[in-house]
Amino acid sequence: MLIKKIMVVAASAAMFSVLAACNTTSPVSAYTPATANILAFQSALKPSGATVRVGEFSAAPGIEAPGCRMVGSLDVTAGKSLEQYLKDALQTDLFTAGVYSVESPVIIDGRIDQLEVNTFGTGSWTLGMQVSSNRDPEGYHVTAVRNFKTSYVAEAACTNATNAFAPTVQDLMAQVVNNPGFLKLTR
């Protein structure tokens, strides 16, 4: 009887481990523009009357949806590809700032080349991207690093990581607009 109970508990634990490994952690909220970024885009482009549009976003080989401990993959982009999520984020920022135009001759592109998440100790996201345009094909590189609280409990740590992704993208957009090369992209 005792052996039967132990086997049931062991089987239940094994099944829970398998199910936990198949879980996906999704963001609580979608990307929203940061006010500071909107003001920076306005400050950079409005005085000259310049507008821009967003072109192609791509990812370097090996850049893929991040996983988290034994919980499974992190759906940090609300079901979109990472490239589409970052493209939409930049487009949203520019549109909200009133400096986006589908007819603009200036086209900004991005290539994601770094995506790392750490959910142990001090949690952190690292997100890197090469930004270029048809006016400045070489462009420049930006990197955003954001720390967040983690947990000993995998599910809590992974949820915290997921919720910290959109603010990391806001930080990345701040790096894009506040880089001295931004004006070269747009002129």
PDB file of C-alpha atoms in Angstrom:
ATOM      1  CA  MET A   1       0.000   0.000   0.000  1.00  0.00           C
ATOM      2  CA  LEU A   2       2.821   2.409   0.919  1.00  0.00           C
ATOM      3  CA  ILE A   3       4.676   1.568  -2.285  1.00  0.00           C
ATOM      4  CA  LYS A   4       1.530   2.261  -4.309  1.00  0.00           C
ATOM      5  CA  LYS A   5       1.144   5.710  -2.662  1.00  0.00           C
ATOM      6  CA  ILE A   6       4.792   6.528  -3.324  1.00  0.00           C
ATOM      7  CA  MET A   7       4.388   5.542  -6.968  1.00  0.00           C
ATOM      8  CA  VAL A   8       1.285   7.738  -7.329  1.00  0.00           C
ATOM      9  CA  VAL A   9       3.089  10.715  -5.779  1.00  0.00           C
ATOM     10  CA  ALA A  10       6.159  10.124  -7.963  1.00  0.00           C
ATOM     11  CA  ALA A  11       4.025   9.821 -11.105  1.00  0.00           C
ATOM     12  CA  SER A  12       2.134  12.998 -10.187  1.00  0.00           C
ATOM     13  CA  ALA A  13       5.385  14.877  -9.619  1.00  0.00           C
ATOM     14  CA  ALA A  14       6.771  13.682 -12.955  1.00  0.00           C
ATOM     15  CA  MET A  15       3.584  14.695 -14.777  1.00  0.00           C
ATOM     16  CA  PHE A  16       3.638  18.133 -13.116  1.00  0.00           C
ATOM     17  CA  SER A  17       7.259  18.615 -14.228  1.00  0.00           C
ATOM     18  CA  VAL A  18       6.369  17.756 -17.809  1.00  0.00           C
ATOM     19  CA  LEU A  19       3.355  20.072 -17.805  1.00  0.00           C
ATOM     20  CA  ALA A  20       5.323  22.903 -16.195  1.00  0.00           C
ATOM     21  CA  ALA A  21       7.948  22.628 -18.917  1.00  0.00           C
ATOM     22  CA  CYS A  22       5.254  23.218 -21.538  1.00  0.00           C
ATOM     23  CA  ASN A  23       3.904  26.405 -19.988  1.00  0.00           C
ATOM     24  CA  THR A  24       4.230  29.755 -21.788  1.00  0.00           C
ATOM     25  CA  THR A  25       4.463  33.022 -19.905  1.00  0.00           C
ATOM     26  CA  SER A  26       2.681  35.894 -21.681  1.00  0.00           C
ATOM     27  CA  PRO A  27       2.934  39.637 -20.999  1.00  0.00           C
ATOM     28  CA  VAL A  28       0.430  41.382 -18.769  1.00  0.00           C
ATOM     29  CA  SER A  29       0.299  44.448 -20.996  1.00  0.00           C
ATOM     30  CA  ALA A  30       1.312  45.372 -24.523  1.00  0.00           C
ATOM     31  CA  TYR A  31       3.962  47.891 -25.517  1.00  0.00           C
ATOM     32  CA  THR A  32       3.089  51.507 -24.807  1.00  0.00           C
ATOM     33  CA  PRO A  33       5.219  54.510 -25.769  1.00  0.00           C
ATOM     34  CA  ALA A  34       7.272  56.216 -23.077  1.00  0.00           C
ATOM     35  CA  THR A  35       6.553  59.932 -22.754  1.00  0.00           C
ATOM     36  CA  ALA A  36      10.269  60.778 -22.650  1.00  0.00           C
ATOM     37  CA  ASN A  37      10.787  58.970 -25.966  1.00  0.00           C
ATOM     38  CA  ILE A  38       7.872  60.778 -27.601  1.00  0.00           C
ATOM     39  CA  LEU A  39       9.259  64.129 -26.495  1.00  0.00           C
ATOM     40  CA  ALA A  40      12.735  63.163 -27.753  1.00  0.00           C
ATOM     41  CA  PHE A  41      11.393  62.157 -31.191  1.00  0.00           C
ATOM     42  CA  GLN A  42       9.455  65.435 -31.382  1.00  0.00           C
ATOM     43  CA  SER A  43      12.485  67.457 -30.315  1.00  0.00           C
ATOM     44  CA  ALA A  44      14.693  65.747 -32.893  1.00  0.00           C
ATOM     45  CA  LEU A  45      12.366  65.970 -35.901  1.00  0.00           C
ATOM     46  CA  LYS A  46       9.646  68.598 -35.483  1.00  0.00           C
ATOM     47  CA  PRO A  47      11.847  71.727 -35.656  1.00  0.00           C
ATOM     48  CA  SER A  48      12.947  70.787 -39.195  1.00  0.00           C
ATOM     49  CA  GLY A  49       9.527  69.439 -40.178  1.00  0.00           C
ATOM     50  CA  ALA A  50      11.098  66.053 -40.911  1.00  0.00           C
ATOM     51  CA  THR A  51       9.071  62.859 -40.923  1.00  0.00           C
ATOM     52  CA  VAL A  52      10.175  59.239 -41.150  1.00  0.00           C
ATOM     53  CA  ARG A  53       8.685  55.828 -41.787  1.00  0.00           C
ATOM     54  CA  VAL A  54       9.711  52.398 -40.621  1.00  0.00           C
ATOM     55  CA  GLY A  55      11.051  49.889 -43.115  1.00  0.00           C
ATOM     56  CA  GLU A  56      12.312  46.358 -42.622  1.00  0.00           C
ATOM     57  CA  PHE A  57      13.200  44.783 -39.297  1.00  0.00           C
ATOM     58  CA  SER A  58      15.163  41.547 -39.238  1.00  0.00           C
ATOM     59  CA  ALA A  59      16.968  39.371 -36.733  1.00  0.00           C
ATOM     60  CA  ALA A  60      20.477  37.965 -36.845  1.00  0.00           C
ATOM     61  CA  PRO A  61      20.811  34.181 -37.052  1.00  0.00           C
ATOM     62  CA  GLY A  62      20.258  32.547 -33.673  1.00  0.00           C
ATOM     63  CA  ILE A  63      17.940  35.232 -32.328  1.00  0.00           C
ATOM     64  CA  GLU A  64      14.800  33.449 -31.193  1.00  0.00           C
ATOM     65  CA  ALA A  65      12.091  33.544 -28.538  1.00  0.00           C
ATOM     66  CA  PRO A  66      13.732  33.211 -25.130  1.00  0.00           C
ATOM     67  CA  GLY A  67      13.031  30.385 -22.727  1.00  0.00           C
ATOM     68  CA  CYS A  68      12.887  30.636 -18.977  1.00  0.00           C
ATOM     69  CA  ARG A  69      14.060  27.955 -16.579  1.00  0.00           C
ATOM     70  CA  MET A  70      11.771  24.907 -16.726  1.00  0.00           C
ATOM     71  CA  VAL A  71       8.640  27.003 -17.279  1.00  0.00           C
ATOM     72  CA  GLY A  72       9.035  27.116 -21.058  1.00  0.00           C
ATOM     73  CA  SER A  73       9.134  29.906 -23.588  1.00  0.00           C
ATOM     74  CA  LEU A  74       8.419  33.530 -22.810  1.00  0.00           C
ATOM     75  CA  ASP A  75       5.816  35.077 -25.121  1.00  0.00           C
ATOM     76  CA  VAL A  76       7.112  38.619 -24.639  1.00  0.00           C
ATOM     77  CA  THR A  77       5.765  39.872 -27.957  1.00  0.00           C
ATOM     78  CA  ALA A  78       2.089  38.977 -27.538  1.00  0.00           C
ATOM     79  CA  GLY A  79       2.207  36.434 -30.360  1.00  0.00           C
ATOM     80  CA  LYS A  80       4.078  38.626 -32.864  1.00  0.00           C
ATOM     81  CA  SER A  81       7.546  37.901 -34.157  1.00  0.00           C
ATOM     82  CA  LEU A  82      10.288  39.784 -32.321  1.00  0.00           C
ATOM     83  CA  GLU A  83      11.041  41.722 -35.500  1.00  0.00           C
ATOM     84  CA  GLN A  84       7.410  42.794 -35.912  1.00  0.00           C
ATOM     85  CA  TYR A  85       7.119  43.738 -32.232  1.00  0.00           C
ATOM     86  CA  LEU A  86      10.158  46.050 -32.364  1.00  0.00           C
ATOM     87  CA  LYS A  87       9.086  47.501 -35.713  1.00  0.00           C
ATOM     88  CA  ASP A  88       5.614  48.215 -34.306  1.00  0.00           C
ATOM     89  CA  ALA A  89       7.150  49.759 -31.173  1.00  0.00           C
ATOM     90  CA  LEU A  90       9.252  52.207 -33.198  1.00  0.00           C
ATOM     91  CA  GLN A  91       6.341  52.977 -35.496  1.00  0.00           C
ATOM     92  CA  THR A  92       4.046  53.593 -32.511  1.00  0.00           C
ATOM     93  CA  ASP A  93       6.565  55.943 -30.910  1.00  0.00           C
ATOM     94  CA  LEU A  94       7.030  57.901 -34.134  1.00  0.00           C
ATOM     95  CA  PHE A  95       3.292  58.042 -34.837  1.00  0.00           C
ATOM     96  CA  THR A  96       2.500  59.189 -31.293  1.00  0.00           C
ATOM     97  CA  ALA A  97       5.182  61.883 -31.610  1.00  0.00           C
ATOM     98  CA  GLY A  98       3.514  63.094 -34.820  1.00  0.00           C
ATOM     99  CA  VAL A  99       6.637  62.513 -36.934  1.00  0.00           C
ATOM    100  CA  TYR A 100       5.602  59.363 -38.818  1.00  0.00           C
ATOM    101  CA  SER A 101       4.434  59.473 -42.423  1.00  0.00           C
ATOM    102  CA  VAL A 102       3.843  56.592 -44.824  1.00  0.00           C
ATOM    103  CA  GLU A 103       4.973  58.959 -47.597  1.00  0.00           C
ATOM    104  CA  SER A 104       8.245  60.026 -45.968  1.00  0.00           C
ATOM    105  CA  PRO A 105      11.346  59.599 -48.122  1.00  0.00           C
ATOM    106  CA  VAL A 106      13.304  58.613 -44.979  1.00  0.00           C
ATOM    107  CA  ILE A 107      13.038  54.917 -44.096  1.00  0.00           C
ATOM    108  CA  ILE A 108      14.468  53.553 -40.830  1.00  0.00           C
ATOM    109  CA  ASP A 109      15.387  49.857 -40.631  1.00  0.00           C
ATOM    110  CA  GLY A 110      16.494  47.668 -37.744  1.00  0.00           C
ATOM    111  CA  ARG A 111      18.415  44.415 -37.276  1.00  0.00           C
ATOM    112  CA  ILE A 112      18.117  42.711 -33.902  1.00  0.00           C
ATOM    113  CA  ASP A 113      21.421  41.138 -32.964  1.00  0.00           C
ATOM    114  CA  GLN A 114      21.154  40.506 -29.239  1.00  0.00           C
ATOM    115  CA  LEU A 115      18.372  39.087 -27.065  1.00  0.00           C
ATOM    116  CA  GLU A 116      19.282  37.685 -23.671  1.00  0.00           C
ATOM    117  CA  VAL A 117      17.320  37.151 -20.487  1.00  0.00           C
ATOM    118  CA  ASN A 118      18.650  36.191 -17.065  1.00  0.00           C
ATOM    119  CA  THR A 119      16.160  35.102 -14.388  1.00  0.00           C
ATOM    120  CA  PHE A 120      18.666  34.121 -11.697  1.00  0.00           C
ATOM    121  CA  GLY A 121      20.078  36.501  -9.078  1.00  0.00           C
ATOM    122  CA  THR A 122      19.471  39.990 -10.391  1.00  0.00           C
ATOM    123  CA  GLY A 123      17.196  39.476 -13.373  1.00  0.00           C
ATOM    124  CA  SER A 124      18.039  41.313 -16.568  1.00  0.00           C
ATOM    125  CA  TRP A 125      17.182  41.725 -20.218  1.00  0.00           C
ATOM    126  CA  THR A 126      19.792  42.688 -22.823  1.00  0.00           C
ATOM    127  CA  LEU A 127      18.445  43.786 -26.183  1.00  0.00           C
ATOM    128  CA  GLY A 128      20.693  44.994 -29.015  1.00  0.00           C
ATOM    129  CA  MET A 129      19.908  46.333 -32.470  1.00  0.00           C
ATOM    130  CA  GLN A 130      21.644  47.907 -35.459  1.00  0.00           C
ATOM    131  CA  VAL A 131      19.641  50.916 -36.704  1.00  0.00           C
ATOM    132  CA  SER A 132      20.094  52.272 -40.223  1.00  0.00           C
ATOM    133  CA  SER A 133      18.209  54.195 -42.889  1.00  0.00           C
ATOM    134  CA  ASN A 134      18.245  54.837 -46.592  1.00  0.00           C
ATOM    135  CA  ARG A 135      20.024  58.113 -45.743  1.00  0.00           C
ATOM    136  CA  ASP A 136      22.620  56.405 -43.517  1.00  0.00           C
ATOM    137  CA  PRO A 137      22.989  52.739 -44.510  1.00  0.00           C
ATOM    138  CA  GLU A 138      25.754  52.150 -41.943  1.00  0.00           C
ATOM    139  CA  GLY A 139      23.745  53.585 -39.040  1.00  0.00           C
ATOM    140  CA  TYR A 140      24.663  52.786 -35.454  1.00  0.00           C
ATOM    141  CA  HIS A 141      24.224  50.154 -32.764  1.00  0.00           C
ATOM    142  CA  VAL A 142      22.128  50.486 -29.614  1.00  0.00           C
ATOM    143  CA  THR A 143      21.855  48.229 -26.586  1.00  0.00           C
ATOM    144  CA  ALA A 144      19.388  48.351 -23.710  1.00  0.00           C
ATOM    145  CA  VAL A 145      19.945  46.513 -20.443  1.00  0.00           C
ATOM    146  CA  ARG A 146      17.144  46.462 -17.857  1.00  0.00           C
ATOM    147  CA  ASN A 147      17.254  44.814 -14.463  1.00  0.00           C
ATOM    148  CA  PHE A 148      14.158  43.389 -12.791  1.00  0.00           C
ATOM    149  CA  LYS A 149      13.310  41.491  -9.636  1.00  0.00           C
ATOM    150  CA  THR A 150      13.433  37.754  -9.869  1.00  0.00           C
ATOM    151  CA  SER A 151      12.372  34.958  -7.544  1.00  0.00           C
ATOM    152  CA  TYR A 152      13.361  31.517  -6.340  1.00  0.00           C
ATOM    153  CA  VAL A 153      10.053  30.307  -7.791  1.00  0.00           C
ATOM    154  CA  ALA A 154      10.491  29.751 -11.534  1.00  0.00           C
ATOM    155  CA  GLU A 155       6.987  30.814 -12.547  1.00  0.00           C
ATOM    156  CA  ALA A 156       7.236  34.098 -10.613  1.00  0.00           C
ATOM    157  CA  ALA A 157      10.708  34.835 -12.013  1.00  0.00           C
ATOM    158  CA  CYS A 158       9.535  34.136 -15.562  1.00  0.00           C
ATOM    159  CA  THR A 159       6.442  36.299 -15.126  1.00  0.00           C
ATOM    160  CA  ASN A 160       8.649  39.142 -13.873  1.00  0.00           C
ATOM    161  CA  ALA A 161      10.910  38.671 -16.904  1.00  0.00           C
ATOM    162  CA  THR A 162       7.954  38.782 -19.270  1.00  0.00           C
ATOM    163  CA  ASN A 163       6.590  41.939 -17.679  1.00  0.00           C
ATOM    164  CA  ALA A 164      10.009  43.627 -17.895  1.00  0.00           C
ATOM    165  CA  PHE A 165      10.317  43.133 -21.652  1.00  0.00           C
ATOM    166  CA  ALA A 166       8.128  46.050 -22.849  1.00  0.00           C
ATOM    167  CA  PRO A 167       9.998  48.524 -20.604  1.00  0.00           C
ATOM    168  CA  THR A 168      13.258  47.125 -22.055  1.00  0.00           C
ATOM    169  CA  VAL A 169      11.948  47.921 -25.538  1.00  0.00           C
ATOM    170  CA  GLN A 170      11.108  51.453 -24.321  1.00  0.00           C
ATOM    171  CA  ASP A 171      14.726  51.728 -23.136  1.00  0.00           C
ATOM    172  CA  LEU A 172      15.911  50.526 -26.551  1.00  0.00           C
ATOM    173  CA  MET A 173      13.788  53.154 -28.327  1.00  0.00           C
ATOM    174  CA  ALA A 174      15.298  55.784 -26.013  1.00  0.00           C
ATOM    175  CA  GLN A 175      18.745  54.622 -27.146  1.00  0.00           C
ATOM    176  CA  VAL A 176      17.634  54.947 -30.784  1.00  0.00           C
ATOM    177  CA  VAL A 177      16.362  58.511 -30.525  1.00  0.00           C
ATOM    178  CA  ASN A 178      18.955  59.850 -28.087  1.00  0.00           C
ATOM    179  CA  ASN A 179      21.932  58.543 -30.072  1.00  0.00           C
ATOM    180  CA  PRO A 180      23.883  61.352 -31.804  1.00  0.00           C
ATOM    181  CA  GLY A 181      23.566  59.351 -35.048  1.00  0.00           C
ATOM    182  CA  PHE A 182      19.764  59.640 -35.093  1.00  0.00           C
ATOM    183  CA  LEU A 183      19.809  62.980 -36.942  1.00  0.00           C
ATOM    184  CA  LYS A 184      22.155  61.510 -39.554  1.00  0.00           C
ATOM    185  CA  LEU A 185      19.590  58.738 -40.131  1.00  0.00           C
ATOM    186  CA  THR A 186      16.870  61.249 -40.853  1.00  0.00           C
ATOM    187  CA  ARG A 187      18.586  63.964 -42.935  1.00  0.00           C
TER     188      ARG A 187
END
